[in-house]
Amino acid sequence: MTTVALASLSACSGGPPPPVPLPSEVPSSSAYGTASELVAALGRGGIPCSVTLSNNRQNGSSDADCTAVVDGVSFENEISAFGPSVTLDEIGTSVDHRRGEGQTLVAAGRWYVYVRNPAYAPQVAKALDGVVLPGKELAVPSYSLPAIPASPRFATVQQLADALDGAAGCTDRKDTGGGRLTCTTGAKLGRTPNCATLQLHPDDAARDKALRIEISHPGVPASLVTAANWTVNLCDYALADQVARAMGGVVVAYDGR
C-alpha cells in the first residue's frame, strides 16, 4: 500500500532521498480525489472492481485494493489517493520508487493505481482519464539455477492448475491473465491451505528470468517448482519437494539470506 512506500523512502539511513517530481506527462488535475471515487469510476468505465481492502487515513489520503474483471479475466489493482498534506514531490518520489520496483502505474492528479497485470493498464487509464507509467526494467541477478526438465509442458495455465490440483490441490482459482493464475493449495497433502501462483512462460529465457526475479529479494524467502514452460510459486514452502515429485519438476528455493 502507499503508506509503506512513502514510509520506506523516508526511513533510509542518512535521511530521505532527494525528491523526484511527478513525470511531466501526468495530468495535474483529476475528477477523482478518493480511492472509493476511483473504484466507482472504474465500474462506470466498464471495469468493475470488487474491493478487498480499503483504508481512509487521517491526512485525507485513502487506499483500496480491488479485483477487476475484464472479458472474464480478473486482475488486481492497488489504488492510492493522496490528501492535501502530501506534497507533489512526495507523490512523485513514491511513483519513482514503485516504477523502480517494476510496477506499472496509471496516474493523474493526486492519485495512482498499481495495475498488477500491465496488459490492462491502458484500459484502466482510459476509464480514469490517466496516463500509463510503465515499470522500469528490473536488474536480474545471474543466479545459477538447477537443471530444469524439458517436460511436462502445458498448453494452458488451467491445465497446469489441474496438475497442481492432482498433486496438492488447487481451489479458489483466479485467472489473472497473461498465462497467470492463483489458487489455494496444500489440502490434499494434509497441510493448512495456502496460496500458490501459477505461471506459463513463452520460452526458457523468460522462465529463467522469472525464477531469478523471485529469488532476488533479500529477506523474502521463496520456493518454486518448475519444469519446461511453467512455474508454481508456493506460499507454503514445505510443499515444494512433494509437489515437485508429483508434477515432474524441480525446486528452486531461496531462504531470504
mmCIF file of C-alpha atoms in Angstrom:
data_model
loop_
_atom_site.group_PDB
_atom_site.id
_atom_site.type_symbol
_atom_site.label_atom_id
_atom_site.label_comp_id
_atom_site.label_asym_id
_atom_site.label_seq_id
_atom_site.Cartn_x
_atom_site.Cartn_y
_atom_site.Cartn_z
ATOM 1 C CA MET A 1 0.000 0.000 0.000
ATOM 2 C CA THR A 2 1.071 3.623 -0.460
ATOM 3 C CA THR A 3 1.842 4.245 3.204
ATOM 4 C CA VAL A 4 4.528 1.555 3.133
ATOM 5 C CA ALA A 5 6.130 3.046 0.034
ATOM 6 C CA LEU A 6 6.242 6.569 1.457
ATOM 7 C CA ALA A 7 7.498 5.380 4.838
ATOM 8 C CA SER A 8 10.248 3.249 3.337
ATOM 9 C CA LEU A 9 11.547 6.197 1.355
ATOM 10 C CA SER A 10 11.974 8.346 4.461
ATOM 11 C CA ALA A 11 13.373 5.604 6.678
ATOM 12 C CA CYS A 12 16.685 5.072 4.892
ATOM 13 C CA SER A 13 19.868 5.906 6.765
ATOM 14 C CA GLY A 14 21.147 9.417 6.090
ATOM 15 C CA GLY A 15 17.663 10.870 5.679
ATOM 16 C CA PRO A 16 15.191 10.726 2.841
ATOM 17 C CA PRO A 17 16.390 10.646 -0.766
ATOM 18 C CA PRO A 18 16.119 13.787 -2.917
ATOM 19 C CA PRO A 19 12.535 14.358 -4.066
ATOM 20 C CA VAL A 20 11.528 13.189 -7.531
ATOM 21 C CA PRO A 21 8.931 15.281 -9.391
ATOM 22 C CA LEU A 22 5.937 13.607 -10.968
ATOM 23 C CA PRO A 23 6.554 12.823 -14.656
ATOM 24 C CA SER A 24 5.534 15.752 -16.844
ATOM 25 C CA GLU A 25 3.001 13.667 -18.761
ATOM 26 C CA VAL A 26 0.878 13.065 -15.642
ATOM 27 C CA PRO A 27 -2.240 15.316 -15.782
ATOM 28 C CA SER A 28 -2.159 17.893 -12.994
ATOM 29 C CA SER A 29 -5.879 17.612 -12.251
ATOM 30 C CA SER A 30 -8.442 14.835 -11.992
ATOM 31 C CA ALA A 31 -12.124 14.410 -11.267
ATOM 32 C CA TYR A 32 -11.316 11.885 -8.535
ATOM 33 C CA GLY A 33 -9.992 12.616 -5.063
ATOM 34 C CA THR A 34 -10.533 9.379 -3.141
ATOM 35 C CA ALA A 35 -9.962 5.692 -3.653
ATOM 36 C CA SER A 36 -13.692 4.987 -3.498
ATOM 37 C CA GLU A 37 -14.337 7.536 -6.271
ATOM 38 C CA LEU A 38 -11.718 5.806 -8.421
ATOM 39 C CA VAL A 39 -13.306 2.396 -7.810
ATOM 40 C CA ALA A 40 -16.691 3.798 -8.846
ATOM 41 C CA ALA A 41 -15.163 5.365 -11.968
ATOM 42 C CA LEU A 42 -13.620 2.043 -12.960
ATOM 43 C CA GLY A 43 -17.059 0.476 -12.779
ATOM 44 C CA ARG A 44 -18.586 3.199 -14.943
ATOM 45 C CA GLY A 45 -15.755 2.697 -17.415
ATOM 46 C CA GLY A 46 -16.576 -0.982 -17.874
ATOM 47 C CA ILE A 47 -14.024 -2.339 -15.382
ATOM 48 C CA PRO A 48 -15.984 -3.485 -12.314
ATOM 49 C CA CYS A 49 -13.577 -3.758 -9.405
ATOM 50 C CA SER A 50 -14.538 -5.597 -6.213
ATOM 51 C CA VAL A 51 -12.872 -4.026 -3.156
ATOM 52 C CA THR A 52 -10.923 -6.461 -0.976
ATOM 53 C CA LEU A 53 -9.242 -3.904 1.307
ATOM 54 C CA SER A 54 -9.770 -0.189 1.941
ATOM 55 C CA ASN A 55 -8.365 2.414 4.295
ATOM 56 C CA ASN A 56 -9.112 6.104 4.928
ATOM 57 C CA ARG A 57 -6.246 7.979 6.571
ATOM 58 C CA GLN A 58 -6.274 10.958 8.955
ATOM 59 C CA ASN A 59 -4.379 13.126 6.452
ATOM 60 C CA GLY A 60 -7.157 12.732 3.892
ATOM 61 C CA SER A 61 -5.405 10.023 1.880
ATOM 62 C CA SER A 62 -7.175 6.785 1.042
ATOM 63 C CA ASP A 63 -6.214 3.374 -0.343
ATOM 64 C CA ALA A 64 -8.097 0.444 -1.806
ATOM 65 C CA ASP A 65 -7.168 -2.948 -3.195
ATOM 66 C CA CYS A 66 -9.663 -4.340 -5.671
ATOM 67 C CA THR A 67 -10.072 -7.202 -8.115
ATOM 68 C CA ALA A 68 -11.234 -6.168 -11.580
ATOM 69 C CA VAL A 69 -12.774 -8.389 -14.223
ATOM 70 C CA VAL A 70 -12.445 -7.767 -17.977
ATOM 71 C CA ASP A 71 -13.681 -10.334 -20.516
ATOM 72 C CA GLY A 72 -13.816 -12.969 -17.806
ATOM 73 C CA VAL A 73 -10.196 -12.408 -16.691
ATOM 74 C CA SER A 74 -9.517 -10.992 -13.218
ATOM 75 C CA PHE A 75 -6.571 -8.812 -12.224
ATOM 76 C CA GLU A 76 -5.565 -6.986 -9.054
ATOM 77 C CA ASN A 77 -5.210 -3.234 -8.570
ATOM 78 C CA GLU A 78 -3.840 -1.113 -5.713
ATOM 79 C CA ILE A 79 -5.410 2.340 -5.647
ATOM 80 C CA SER A 80 -3.723 5.228 -3.815
ATOM 81 C CA ALA A 81 -5.296 8.689 -3.472
ATOM 82 C CA PHE A 82 -3.374 11.363 -1.564
ATOM 83 C CA GLY A 83 -4.674 14.006 0.834
ATOM 84 C CA PRO A 84 -3.787 17.711 0.617
ATOM 85 C CA SER A 85 -0.957 17.464 3.152
ATOM 86 C CA VAL A 86 1.024 15.107 0.895
ATOM 87 C CA THR A 87 3.227 17.154 -1.435
ATOM 88 C CA LEU A 88 3.532 16.544 -5.164
ATOM 89 C CA ASP A 89 7.228 15.757 -4.669
ATOM 90 C CA GLU A 90 6.313 13.085 -2.127
ATOM 91 C CA ILE A 91 3.861 11.586 -4.606
ATOM 92 C CA GLY A 92 6.448 11.794 -7.388
ATOM 93 C CA THR A 93 9.055 10.109 -5.203
ATOM 94 C CA SER A 94 6.617 7.303 -4.379
ATOM 95 C CA VAL A 95 5.807 6.899 -8.085
ATOM 96 C CA ASP A 96 9.507 6.721 -8.944
ATOM 97 C CA HIS A 97 10.119 4.143 -6.194
ATOM 98 C CA ARG A 98 7.282 1.901 -7.376
ATOM 99 C CA ARG A 99 8.316 2.116 -11.027
ATOM 100 C CA GLY A 100 11.830 1.219 -9.923
ATOM 101 C CA GLU A 101 10.340 -1.968 -8.464
ATOM 102 C CA GLY A 102 8.966 -2.805 -11.927
ATOM 103 C CA GLN A 103 5.392 -1.747 -11.144
ATOM 104 C CA THR A 104 3.191 -0.325 -13.922
ATOM 105 C CA LEU A 105 1.080 2.612 -12.704
ATOM 106 C CA VAL A 106 -1.807 4.660 -14.028
ATOM 107 C CA ALA A 107 -1.745 8.212 -12.656
ATOM 108 C CA ALA A 108 -3.396 11.628 -12.784
ATOM 109 C CA GLY A 109 -3.930 14.475 -10.341
ATOM 110 C CA ARG A 110 -3.105 13.303 -6.818
ATOM 111 C CA TRP A 111 -3.619 9.545 -7.264
ATOM 112 C CA TYR A 112 -2.183 6.480 -8.914
ATOM 113 C CA VAL A 113 -3.221 2.879 -9.470
ATOM 114 C CA TYR A 114 -0.766 -0.006 -9.477
ATOM 115 C CA VAL A 115 -2.134 -2.348 -12.160
ATOM 116 C CA ARG A 116 -0.665 -5.735 -11.336
ATOM 117 C CA ASN A 117 -1.304 -7.058 -14.841
ATOM 118 C CA PRO A 118 0.268 -4.367 -17.084
ATOM 119 C CA ALA A 119 -1.661 -5.596 -20.136
ATOM 120 C CA TYR A 120 -4.778 -3.958 -18.672
ATOM 121 C CA ALA A 121 -3.153 -0.636 -17.747
ATOM 122 C CA PRO A 122 -4.291 1.139 -20.978
ATOM 123 C CA GLN A 123 -7.919 0.192 -20.256
ATOM 124 C CA VAL A 124 -7.620 1.428 -16.673
ATOM 125 C CA ALA A 125 -6.055 4.679 -17.921
ATOM 126 C CA LYS A 126 -8.902 5.188 -20.400
ATOM 127 C CA ALA A 127 -11.549 4.614 -17.717
ATOM 128 C CA LEU A 128 -9.902 7.072 -15.301
ATOM 129 C CA ASP A 129 -8.503 9.677 -17.739
ATOM 130 C CA GLY A 130 -4.993 8.926 -16.519
ATOM 131 C CA VAL A 131 -1.709 8.020 -18.184
ATOM 132 C CA VAL A 132 0.227 4.772 -18.093
ATOM 133 C CA LEU A 133 3.641 4.906 -16.392
ATOM 134 C CA PRO A 134 5.429 1.637 -17.246
ATOM 135 C CA GLY A 135 7.599 -0.023 -14.630
ATOM 136 C CA LYS A 136 11.331 0.189 -15.124
ATOM 137 C CA GLU A 137 13.191 -2.918 -16.223
ATOM 138 C CA LEU A 138 14.484 -4.766 -13.180
ATOM 139 C CA ALA A 139 18.112 -5.794 -12.993
ATOM 140 C CA VAL A 140 18.029 -9.576 -12.707
ATOM 141 C CA PRO A 141 20.941 -11.245 -10.856
ATOM 142 C CA SER A 142 22.591 -14.090 -12.749
ATOM 143 C CA TYR A 143 21.928 -16.686 -10.033
ATOM 144 C CA SER A 144 22.678 -20.235 -11.085
ATOM 145 C CA LEU A 145 19.651 -22.496 -11.490
ATOM 146 C CA PRO A 146 19.351 -26.278 -11.310
ATOM 147 C CA ALA A 147 18.919 -28.376 -14.444
ATOM 148 C CA ILE A 148 15.269 -27.848 -15.366
ATOM 149 C CA PRO A 149 13.379 -30.738 -17.022
ATOM 150 C CA ALA A 150 12.104 -30.196 -20.564
ATOM 151 C CA SER A 151 8.760 -31.789 -19.683
ATOM 152 C CA PRO A 152 5.956 -31.891 -18.781
ATOM 153 C CA ARG A 153 4.701 -28.920 -20.797
ATOM 154 C CA PHE A 154 1.256 -27.384 -20.515
ATOM 155 C CA ALA A 155 -0.754 -25.655 -23.229
ATOM 156 C CA THR A 156 -2.837 -23.584 -20.803
ATOM 157 C CA VAL A 157 -2.486 -22.383 -17.247
ATOM 158 C CA GLN A 158 -5.728 -24.235 -16.444
ATOM 159 C CA GLN A 159 -4.018 -27.500 -17.393
ATOM 160 C CA LEU A 160 -1.156 -26.565 -15.091
ATOM 161 C CA ALA A 161 -3.689 -25.854 -12.332
ATOM 162 C CA ASP A 162 -5.284 -29.265 -12.897
ATOM 163 C CA ALA A 163 -1.866 -30.904 -12.479
ATOM 164 C CA LEU A 164 -1.239 -28.999 -9.235
ATOM 165 C CA ASP A 165 -4.734 -29.945 -8.075
ATOM 166 C CA GLY A 166 -3.874 -33.613 -8.530
ATOM 167 C CA ALA A 167 -0.639 -33.153 -6.611
ATOM 168 C CA ALA A 168 -1.660 -30.948 -3.695
ATOM 169 C CA GLY A 169 -4.967 -29.243 -4.503
ATOM 170 C CA CYS A 170 -5.733 -26.061 -6.441
ATOM 171 C CA THR A 171 -9.038 -24.470 -5.443
ATOM 172 C CA ASP A 172 -10.447 -20.932 -5.486
ATOM 173 C CA ARG A 173 -8.800 -20.345 -8.845
ATOM 174 C CA LYS A 174 -8.422 -16.824 -10.208
ATOM 175 C CA ASP A 175 -7.135 -16.432 -13.764
ATOM 176 C CA THR A 176 -5.354 -13.060 -13.769
ATOM 177 C CA GLY A 177 -4.469 -13.128 -17.469
ATOM 178 C CA GLY A 178 -1.178 -13.419 -19.302
ATOM 179 C CA GLY A 179 -0.850 -17.119 -18.512
ATOM 180 C CA ARG A 180 -1.042 -16.475 -14.769
ATOM 181 C CA LEU A 181 -3.386 -17.965 -12.179
ATOM 182 C CA THR A 182 -3.641 -18.018 -8.400
ATOM 183 C CA CYS A 183 -5.228 -20.716 -6.278
ATOM 184 C CA THR A 184 -5.270 -22.289 -2.822
ATOM 185 C CA THR A 185 -3.234 -25.453 -2.392
ATOM 186 C CA GLY A 186 -1.999 -27.918 0.220
ATOM 187 C CA ALA A 187 -5.225 -29.524 1.444
ATOM 188 C CA LYS A 188 -4.669 -32.794 -0.456
ATOM 189 C CA LEU A 189 -1.370 -33.260 1.363
ATOM 190 C CA GLY A 190 -2.848 -32.593 4.791
ATOM 191 C CA ARG A 191 -1.382 -29.099 5.003
ATOM 192 C CA THR A 192 -3.153 -25.928 6.035
ATOM 193 C CA PRO A 193 -4.417 -24.428 2.743
ATOM 194 C CA ASN A 194 -2.190 -21.662 1.442
ATOM 195 C CA CYS A 195 -1.697 -19.645 -1.722
ATOM 196 C CA ALA A 196 0.104 -20.526 -4.944
ATOM 197 C CA THR A 197 0.810 -18.530 -8.090
ATOM 198 C CA LEU A 198 0.992 -20.460 -11.361
ATOM 199 C CA GLN A 199 2.604 -19.035 -14.485
ATOM 200 C CA LEU A 200 3.215 -20.219 -18.054
ATOM 201 C CA HIS A 201 6.247 -18.790 -19.864
ATOM 202 C CA PRO A 202 6.803 -18.316 -23.605
ATOM 203 C CA ASP A 203 10.331 -19.748 -23.591
ATOM 204 C CA ASP A 204 13.156 -20.950 -21.353
ATOM 205 C CA ALA A 205 14.746 -17.497 -21.098
ATOM 206 C CA ALA A 206 11.518 -15.921 -19.811
ATOM 207 C CA ARG A 207 11.068 -18.760 -17.333
ATOM 208 C CA ASP A 208 14.613 -18.438 -16.011
ATOM 209 C CA LYS A 209 14.281 -14.657 -15.703
ATOM 210 C CA ALA A 210 11.063 -15.075 -13.723
ATOM 211 C CA LEU A 211 12.733 -17.577 -11.411
ATOM 212 C CA ARG A 212 15.743 -15.330 -10.799
ATOM 213 C CA ILE A 213 13.497 -12.360 -10.018
ATOM 214 C CA GLU A 214 11.610 -14.392 -7.402
ATOM 215 C CA ILE A 215 14.843 -15.384 -5.633
ATOM 216 C CA SER A 216 16.444 -11.942 -5.770
ATOM 217 C CA HIS A 217 14.726 -10.127 -2.893
ATOM 218 C CA PRO A 218 16.792 -10.050 0.350
ATOM 219 C CA GLY A 219 14.732 -11.044 3.366
ATOM 220 C CA VAL A 220 11.952 -12.517 1.216
ATOM 221 C CA PRO A 221 12.159 -16.344 1.061
ATOM 222 C CA ALA A 222 10.769 -18.084 -1.992
ATOM 223 C CA SER A 223 10.027 -21.660 -3.003
ATOM 224 C CA LEU A 224 9.050 -22.533 -6.552
ATOM 225 C CA VAL A 225 8.520 -25.717 -8.530
ATOM 226 C CA THR A 226 9.358 -25.561 -12.230
ATOM 227 C CA ALA A 227 9.830 -27.525 -15.429
ATOM 228 C CA ALA A 228 9.576 -26.867 -19.167
ATOM 229 C CA ASN A 229 7.345 -23.797 -19.668
ATOM 230 C CA TRP A 230 5.873 -23.306 -16.188
ATOM 231 C CA THR A 231 6.486 -22.244 -12.598
ATOM 232 C CA VAL A 232 4.462 -22.724 -9.429
ATOM 233 C CA ASN A 233 5.311 -20.252 -6.655
ATOM 234 C CA LEU A 234 4.247 -21.758 -3.315
ATOM 235 C CA CYS A 235 3.411 -19.758 -0.207
ATOM 236 C CA ASP A 236 3.827 -22.960 1.862
ATOM 237 C CA TYR A 237 7.498 -23.781 1.303
ATOM 238 C CA ALA A 238 7.134 -27.211 2.923
ATOM 239 C CA LEU A 239 5.061 -28.385 -0.055
ATOM 240 C CA ALA A 240 7.817 -27.884 -2.596
ATOM 241 C CA ASP A 241 9.519 -31.293 -2.601
ATOM 242 C CA GLN A 242 6.260 -33.264 -2.701
ATOM 243 C CA VAL A 243 4.786 -31.062 -5.415
ATOM 244 C CA ALA A 244 7.979 -31.332 -7.481
ATOM 245 C CA ARG A 245 7.927 -35.135 -7.309
ATOM 246 C CA ALA A 246 4.256 -35.319 -8.201
ATOM 247 C CA MET A 247 4.485 -32.863 -11.101
ATOM 248 C CA GLY A 248 7.840 -33.931 -12.530
ATOM 249 C CA GLY A 249 9.547 -30.624 -11.748
ATOM 250 C CA VAL A 250 12.443 -29.362 -9.672
ATOM 251 C CA VAL A 251 12.561 -26.980 -6.711
ATOM 252 C CA VAL A 252 14.116 -23.522 -6.941
ATOM 253 C CA ALA A 253 14.299 -22.053 -3.435
ATOM 254 C CA TYR A 254 15.768 -19.046 -1.618
ATOM 255 C CA ASP A 255 15.953 -18.702 2.152
ATOM 256 C CA GLY A 256 15.986 -14.895 2.150
ATOM 257 C CA ARG A 257 19.593 -14.556 3.273
#
